[in-house]
Coordinates of C-alpha atoms and ligand atoms in Angstrom, one line a residue:
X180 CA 18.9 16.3 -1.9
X181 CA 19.2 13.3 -4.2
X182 CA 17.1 10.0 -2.2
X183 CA 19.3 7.2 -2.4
X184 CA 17.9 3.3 -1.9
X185 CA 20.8 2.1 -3.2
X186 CA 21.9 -1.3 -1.8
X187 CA 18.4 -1.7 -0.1
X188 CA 16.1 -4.7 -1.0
X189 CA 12.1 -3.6 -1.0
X190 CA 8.8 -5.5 -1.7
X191 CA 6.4 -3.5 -2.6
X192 CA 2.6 -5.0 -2.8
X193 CA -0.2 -4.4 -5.5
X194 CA 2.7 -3.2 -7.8
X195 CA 1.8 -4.5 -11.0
X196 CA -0.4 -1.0 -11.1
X197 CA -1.7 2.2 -9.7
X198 CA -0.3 4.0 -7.0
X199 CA 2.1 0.1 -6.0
X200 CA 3.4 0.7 -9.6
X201 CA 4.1 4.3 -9.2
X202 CA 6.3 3.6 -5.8
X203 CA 7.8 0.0 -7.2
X204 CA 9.4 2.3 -10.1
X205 CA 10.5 5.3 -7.8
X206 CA 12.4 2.9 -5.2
X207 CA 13.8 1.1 -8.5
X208 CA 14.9 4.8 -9.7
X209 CA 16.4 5.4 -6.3
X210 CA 18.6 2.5 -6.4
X211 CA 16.6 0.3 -4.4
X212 CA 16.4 -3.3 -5.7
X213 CA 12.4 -4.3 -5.5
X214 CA 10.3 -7.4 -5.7
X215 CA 7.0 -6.6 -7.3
X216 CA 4.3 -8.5 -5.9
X217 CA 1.3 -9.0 -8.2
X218 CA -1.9 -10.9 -7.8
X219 CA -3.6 -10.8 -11.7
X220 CA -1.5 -8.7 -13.8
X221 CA 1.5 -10.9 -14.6
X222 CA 2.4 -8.9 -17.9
X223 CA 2.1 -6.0 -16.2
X224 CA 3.7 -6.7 -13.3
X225 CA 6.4 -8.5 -15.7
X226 CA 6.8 -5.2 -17.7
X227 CA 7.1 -2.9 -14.6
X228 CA 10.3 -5.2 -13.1
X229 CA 11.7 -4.7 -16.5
X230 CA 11.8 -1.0 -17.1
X231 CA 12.7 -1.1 -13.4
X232 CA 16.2 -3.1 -14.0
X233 CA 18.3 -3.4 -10.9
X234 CA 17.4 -7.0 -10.2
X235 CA 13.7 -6.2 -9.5
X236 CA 11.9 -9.9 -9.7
X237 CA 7.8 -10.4 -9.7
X238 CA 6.2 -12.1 -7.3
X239 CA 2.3 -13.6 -7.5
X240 CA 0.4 -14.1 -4.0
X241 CA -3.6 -13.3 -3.4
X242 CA -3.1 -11.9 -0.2
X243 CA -6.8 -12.6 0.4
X244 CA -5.0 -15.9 1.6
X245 CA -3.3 -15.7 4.8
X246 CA -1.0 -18.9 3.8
X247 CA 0.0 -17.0 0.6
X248 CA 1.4 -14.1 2.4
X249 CA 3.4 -16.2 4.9
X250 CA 4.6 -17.7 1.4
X251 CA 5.1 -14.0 -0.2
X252 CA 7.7 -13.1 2.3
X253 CA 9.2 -17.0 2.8
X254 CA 9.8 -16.5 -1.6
X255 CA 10.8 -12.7 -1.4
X256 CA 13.5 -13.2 1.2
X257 CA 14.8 -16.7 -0.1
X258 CA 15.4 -14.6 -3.5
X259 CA 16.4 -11.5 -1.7
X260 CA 18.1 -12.6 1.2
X261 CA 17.5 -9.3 3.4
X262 CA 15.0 -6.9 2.9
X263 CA 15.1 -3.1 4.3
X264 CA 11.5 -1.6 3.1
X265 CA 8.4 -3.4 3.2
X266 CA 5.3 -1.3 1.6
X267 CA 1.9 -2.7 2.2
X268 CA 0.0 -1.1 -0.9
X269 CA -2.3 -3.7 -2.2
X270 CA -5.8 -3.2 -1.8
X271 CA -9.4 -3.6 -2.7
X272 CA -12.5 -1.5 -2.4
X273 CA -15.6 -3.8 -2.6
X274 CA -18.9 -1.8 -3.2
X275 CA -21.1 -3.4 -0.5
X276 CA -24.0 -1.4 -0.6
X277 CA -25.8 -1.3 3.3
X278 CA -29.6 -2.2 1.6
X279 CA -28.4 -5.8 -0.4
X280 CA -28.5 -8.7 1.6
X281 CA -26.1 -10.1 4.8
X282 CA -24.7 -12.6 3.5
X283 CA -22.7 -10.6 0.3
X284 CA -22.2 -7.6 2.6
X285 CA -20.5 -10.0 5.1
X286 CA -18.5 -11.7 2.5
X287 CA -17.5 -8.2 0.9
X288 CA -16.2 -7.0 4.7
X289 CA -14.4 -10.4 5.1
X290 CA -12.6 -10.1 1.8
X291 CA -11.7 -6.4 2.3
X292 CA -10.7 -7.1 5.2
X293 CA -8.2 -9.9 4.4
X294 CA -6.4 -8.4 1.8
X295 CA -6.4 -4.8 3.5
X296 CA -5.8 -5.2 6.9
X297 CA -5.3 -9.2 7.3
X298 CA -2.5 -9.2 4.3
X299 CA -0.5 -6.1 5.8
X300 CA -0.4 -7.3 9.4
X301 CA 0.9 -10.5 8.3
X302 CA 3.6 -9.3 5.9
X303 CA 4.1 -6.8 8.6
X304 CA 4.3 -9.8 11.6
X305 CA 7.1 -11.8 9.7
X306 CA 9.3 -8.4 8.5
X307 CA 9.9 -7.7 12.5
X308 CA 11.2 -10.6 12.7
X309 CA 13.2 -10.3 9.9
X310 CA 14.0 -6.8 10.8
X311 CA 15.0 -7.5 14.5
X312 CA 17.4 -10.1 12.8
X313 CA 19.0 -8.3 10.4
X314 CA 19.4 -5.0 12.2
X315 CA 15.7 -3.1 11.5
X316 CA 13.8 -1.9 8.4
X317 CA 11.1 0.2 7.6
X318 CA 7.6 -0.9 7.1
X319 CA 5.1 2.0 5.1
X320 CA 1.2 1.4 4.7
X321 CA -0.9 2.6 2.7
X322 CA -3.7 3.5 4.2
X323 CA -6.1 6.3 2.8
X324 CA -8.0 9.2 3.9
X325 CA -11.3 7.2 4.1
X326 CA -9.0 6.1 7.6
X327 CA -9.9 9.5 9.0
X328 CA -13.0 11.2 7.4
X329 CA -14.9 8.1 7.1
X330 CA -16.4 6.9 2.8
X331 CA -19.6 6.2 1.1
X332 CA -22.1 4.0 2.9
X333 CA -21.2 1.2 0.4
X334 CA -17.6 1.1 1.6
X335 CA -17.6 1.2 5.3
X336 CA -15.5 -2.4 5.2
X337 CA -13.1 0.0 3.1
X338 CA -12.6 2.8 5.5
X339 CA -12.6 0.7 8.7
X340 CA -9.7 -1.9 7.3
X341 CA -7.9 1.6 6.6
X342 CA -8.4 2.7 9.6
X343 CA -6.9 -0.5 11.1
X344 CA -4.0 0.0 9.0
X345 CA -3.2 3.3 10.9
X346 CA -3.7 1.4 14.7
X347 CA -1.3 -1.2 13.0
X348 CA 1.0 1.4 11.7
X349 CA 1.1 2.7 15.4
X350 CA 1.4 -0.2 17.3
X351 CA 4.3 -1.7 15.3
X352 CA 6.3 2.2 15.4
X353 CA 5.8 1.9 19.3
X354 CA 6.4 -2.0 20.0
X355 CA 9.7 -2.3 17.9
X356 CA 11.4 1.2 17.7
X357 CA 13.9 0.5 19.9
X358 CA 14.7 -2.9 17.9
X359 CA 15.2 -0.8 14.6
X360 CA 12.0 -1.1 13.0
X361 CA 10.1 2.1 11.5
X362 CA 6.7 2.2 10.6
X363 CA 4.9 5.0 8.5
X364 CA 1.3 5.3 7.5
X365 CA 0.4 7.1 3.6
X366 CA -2.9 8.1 3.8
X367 CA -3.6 9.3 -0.1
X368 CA -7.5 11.0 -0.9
X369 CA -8.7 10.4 -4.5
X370 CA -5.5 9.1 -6.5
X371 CA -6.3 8.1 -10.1
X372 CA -5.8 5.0 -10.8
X373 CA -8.3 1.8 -11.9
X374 CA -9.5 1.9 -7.8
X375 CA -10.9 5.6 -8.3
X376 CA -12.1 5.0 -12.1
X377 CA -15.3 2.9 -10.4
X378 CA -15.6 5.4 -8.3
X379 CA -15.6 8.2 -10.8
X380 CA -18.3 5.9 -12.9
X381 CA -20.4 5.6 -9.7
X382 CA -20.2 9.4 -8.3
X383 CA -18.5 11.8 -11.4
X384 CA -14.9 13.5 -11.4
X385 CA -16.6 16.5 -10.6
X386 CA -17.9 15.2 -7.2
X387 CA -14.0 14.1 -6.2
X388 CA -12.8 17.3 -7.3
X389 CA -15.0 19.4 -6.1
X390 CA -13.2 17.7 -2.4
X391 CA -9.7 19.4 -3.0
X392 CA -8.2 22.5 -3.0
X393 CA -5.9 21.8 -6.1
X394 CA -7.5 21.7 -9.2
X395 CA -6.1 18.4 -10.6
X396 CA -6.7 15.3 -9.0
X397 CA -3.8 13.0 -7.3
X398 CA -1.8 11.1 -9.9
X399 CA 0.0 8.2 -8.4
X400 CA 3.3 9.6 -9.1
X401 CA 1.9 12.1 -6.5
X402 CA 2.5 9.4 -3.8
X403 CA 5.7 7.7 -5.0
X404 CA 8.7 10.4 -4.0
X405 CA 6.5 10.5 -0.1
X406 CA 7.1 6.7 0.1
X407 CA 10.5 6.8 -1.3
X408 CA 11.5 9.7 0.9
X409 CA 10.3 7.1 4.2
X410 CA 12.3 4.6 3.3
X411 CA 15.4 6.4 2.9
X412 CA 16.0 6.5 6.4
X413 CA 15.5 11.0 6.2
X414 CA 12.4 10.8 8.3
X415 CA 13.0 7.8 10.8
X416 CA 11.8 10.0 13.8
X417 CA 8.5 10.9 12.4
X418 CA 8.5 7.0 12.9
X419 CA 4.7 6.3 13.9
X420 CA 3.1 9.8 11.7
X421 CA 0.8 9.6 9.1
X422 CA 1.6 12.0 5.9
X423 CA -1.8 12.6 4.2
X424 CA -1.5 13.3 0.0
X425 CA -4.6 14.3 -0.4
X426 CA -4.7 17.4 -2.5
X427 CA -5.0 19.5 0.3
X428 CA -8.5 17.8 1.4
X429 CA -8.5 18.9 4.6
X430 CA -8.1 22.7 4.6
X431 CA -10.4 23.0 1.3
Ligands
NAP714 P1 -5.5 -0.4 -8.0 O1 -5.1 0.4 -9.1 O2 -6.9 -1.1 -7.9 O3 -4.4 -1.6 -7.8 C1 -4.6 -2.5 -6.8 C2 -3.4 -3.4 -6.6 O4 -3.6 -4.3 -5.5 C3 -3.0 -4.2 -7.8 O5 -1.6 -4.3 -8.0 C4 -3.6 -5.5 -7.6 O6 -2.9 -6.6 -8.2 C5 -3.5 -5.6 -6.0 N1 -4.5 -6.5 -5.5 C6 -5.8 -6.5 -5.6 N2 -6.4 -7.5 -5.0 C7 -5.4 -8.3 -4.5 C8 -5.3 -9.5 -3.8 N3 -6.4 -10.2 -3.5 N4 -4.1 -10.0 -3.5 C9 -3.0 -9.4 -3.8 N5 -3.0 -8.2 -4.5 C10 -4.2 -7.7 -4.8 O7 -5.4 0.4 -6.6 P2 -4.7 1.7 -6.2 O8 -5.7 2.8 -6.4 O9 -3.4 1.8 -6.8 O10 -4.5 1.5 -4.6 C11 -3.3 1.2 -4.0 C12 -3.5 1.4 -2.5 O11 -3.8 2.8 -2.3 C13 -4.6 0.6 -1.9 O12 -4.3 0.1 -0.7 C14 -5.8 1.6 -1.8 O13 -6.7 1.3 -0.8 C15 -5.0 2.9 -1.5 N6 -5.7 4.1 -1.8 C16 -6.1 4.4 -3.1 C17 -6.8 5.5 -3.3 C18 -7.3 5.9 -4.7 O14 -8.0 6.9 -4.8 N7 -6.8 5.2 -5.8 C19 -7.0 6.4 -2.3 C20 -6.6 6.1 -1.0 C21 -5.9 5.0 -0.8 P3 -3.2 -7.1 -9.7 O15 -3.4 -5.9 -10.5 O16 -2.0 -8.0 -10.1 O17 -4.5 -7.9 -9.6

């Protein structure tokens, strides 16, 4: 069965690269028309909405700042007009090691906590709105199987703003179903992209393949066709579900 976005409007967050990247240019293949938000990487961001066609445009917000997301989604939809698919991908994981001192580990919790958790529940606030509006959408997080399992001591703000992510996931499938709006939790393991390369420096390929049961580890296009297949509308009554791609992490 052939996924088709076409005639659907999509921003996708953190697409400039990584896993974002991989789902901005699956939607775009699809037929979907997608605004690629970015935060450093204008070029690539810039090059991705190019080989994407279809209209895609770029978009730059730090969504460590609250205001700039309210002003993400006021630009996106002003250039968009509707949108059907919001997927809150962008993300940080800060190494805050549990022996340095207070103050950085508190700073290093408050910024991962903005841009994971804050970011996404303020995009996702202002798309229900739009949503209820316009006749519903589908909103897909990207959470991560540090959500369930727990991560490294240095990354506890990690795995607690992902598990957020799933609560918020939850909460929005079971407040606004009935108004239209969809929501759907990703939960990938260890995906390759520049996120897992500091953590391949800091604990060796070996130690995150040695977690699955497939002997290659996920590649972002791994992700994509999952997060395309939600937004089609095909799995709208798993609305609420997390699908884990994680190599098969749990049964190895
Ligand atoms: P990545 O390669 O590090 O890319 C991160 C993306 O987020 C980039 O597009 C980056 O934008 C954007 N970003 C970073 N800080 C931002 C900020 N302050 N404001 C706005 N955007 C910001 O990460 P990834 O591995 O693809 O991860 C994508 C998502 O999957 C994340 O939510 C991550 O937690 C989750 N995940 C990843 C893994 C993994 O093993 N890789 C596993 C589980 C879950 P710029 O490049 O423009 O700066």
């Amino acid at each position: 069965m052939q996924i088709d976005l076409a005639n659907t409007n999509a921003l996708v967050t953190g697409a400039s690269r990584g896993i974002g990247a991989a789902i901005a240019r699956a939607m775009g293949r699809a037929g979907a028309r997608v605004a690629v938000h970015y935060h450093s990487q204008r070029d690539q961001a810039d090059t991705l909405a190019a080989e994407i066609g279809q209209r895609a445009q770029t978009f730059q917000a730090d969504l460590g700042d609250a205001d700039a997301c309210v002003s993400l989604w006021k630009a996106v939809t002003e250039r968009f007009g509707r949108i059907h698919t919001l997927v809150n991908n962008a993300g940080i994981a800060l190494s805050c090691p549990p022996e340095g001192d207070i103050t950085g580990w508190v700073r290093g919790w408050d910024a991962t906590m903005a841009v994971n958790l804050r970011a996404p529940g303020i995009l996702s606030k202002l798309a229900v709105q739009h949503f209820i509006e316009h006749g519903g959408g589908r909103i897909i997080n990207i959470s991560s199987r540090a959500a369930f399992r727990g991560d490294q001591p240095p990354y506890l703000a990690y795995a607690a703003s992902k598990a957020g992510l799933v609560a918020l996931t939850r909460s929005l499938a079971r407040g606004f179903g009935k108004s239209g709006v969809l929501a759907f939790n990703v939960a990938p393991g260890f995906t390759r992209t520049e996120m897992a390369e500091d953590f391949i420096r800091q604990y060796g390929e070996d130690y995150a393949c040695g977690d699955i049961a497939l002997s290659r580890l996920t590649e972002p296009a791994d992700i994509a066709p999952i997060v395309t297949f939600l937004a089609s509308g095909l799995a709208d009554h798993a609305t609420g579900c997390t699908i884990d791609v994680n190599a098969g992490s749990y049964v190895h």
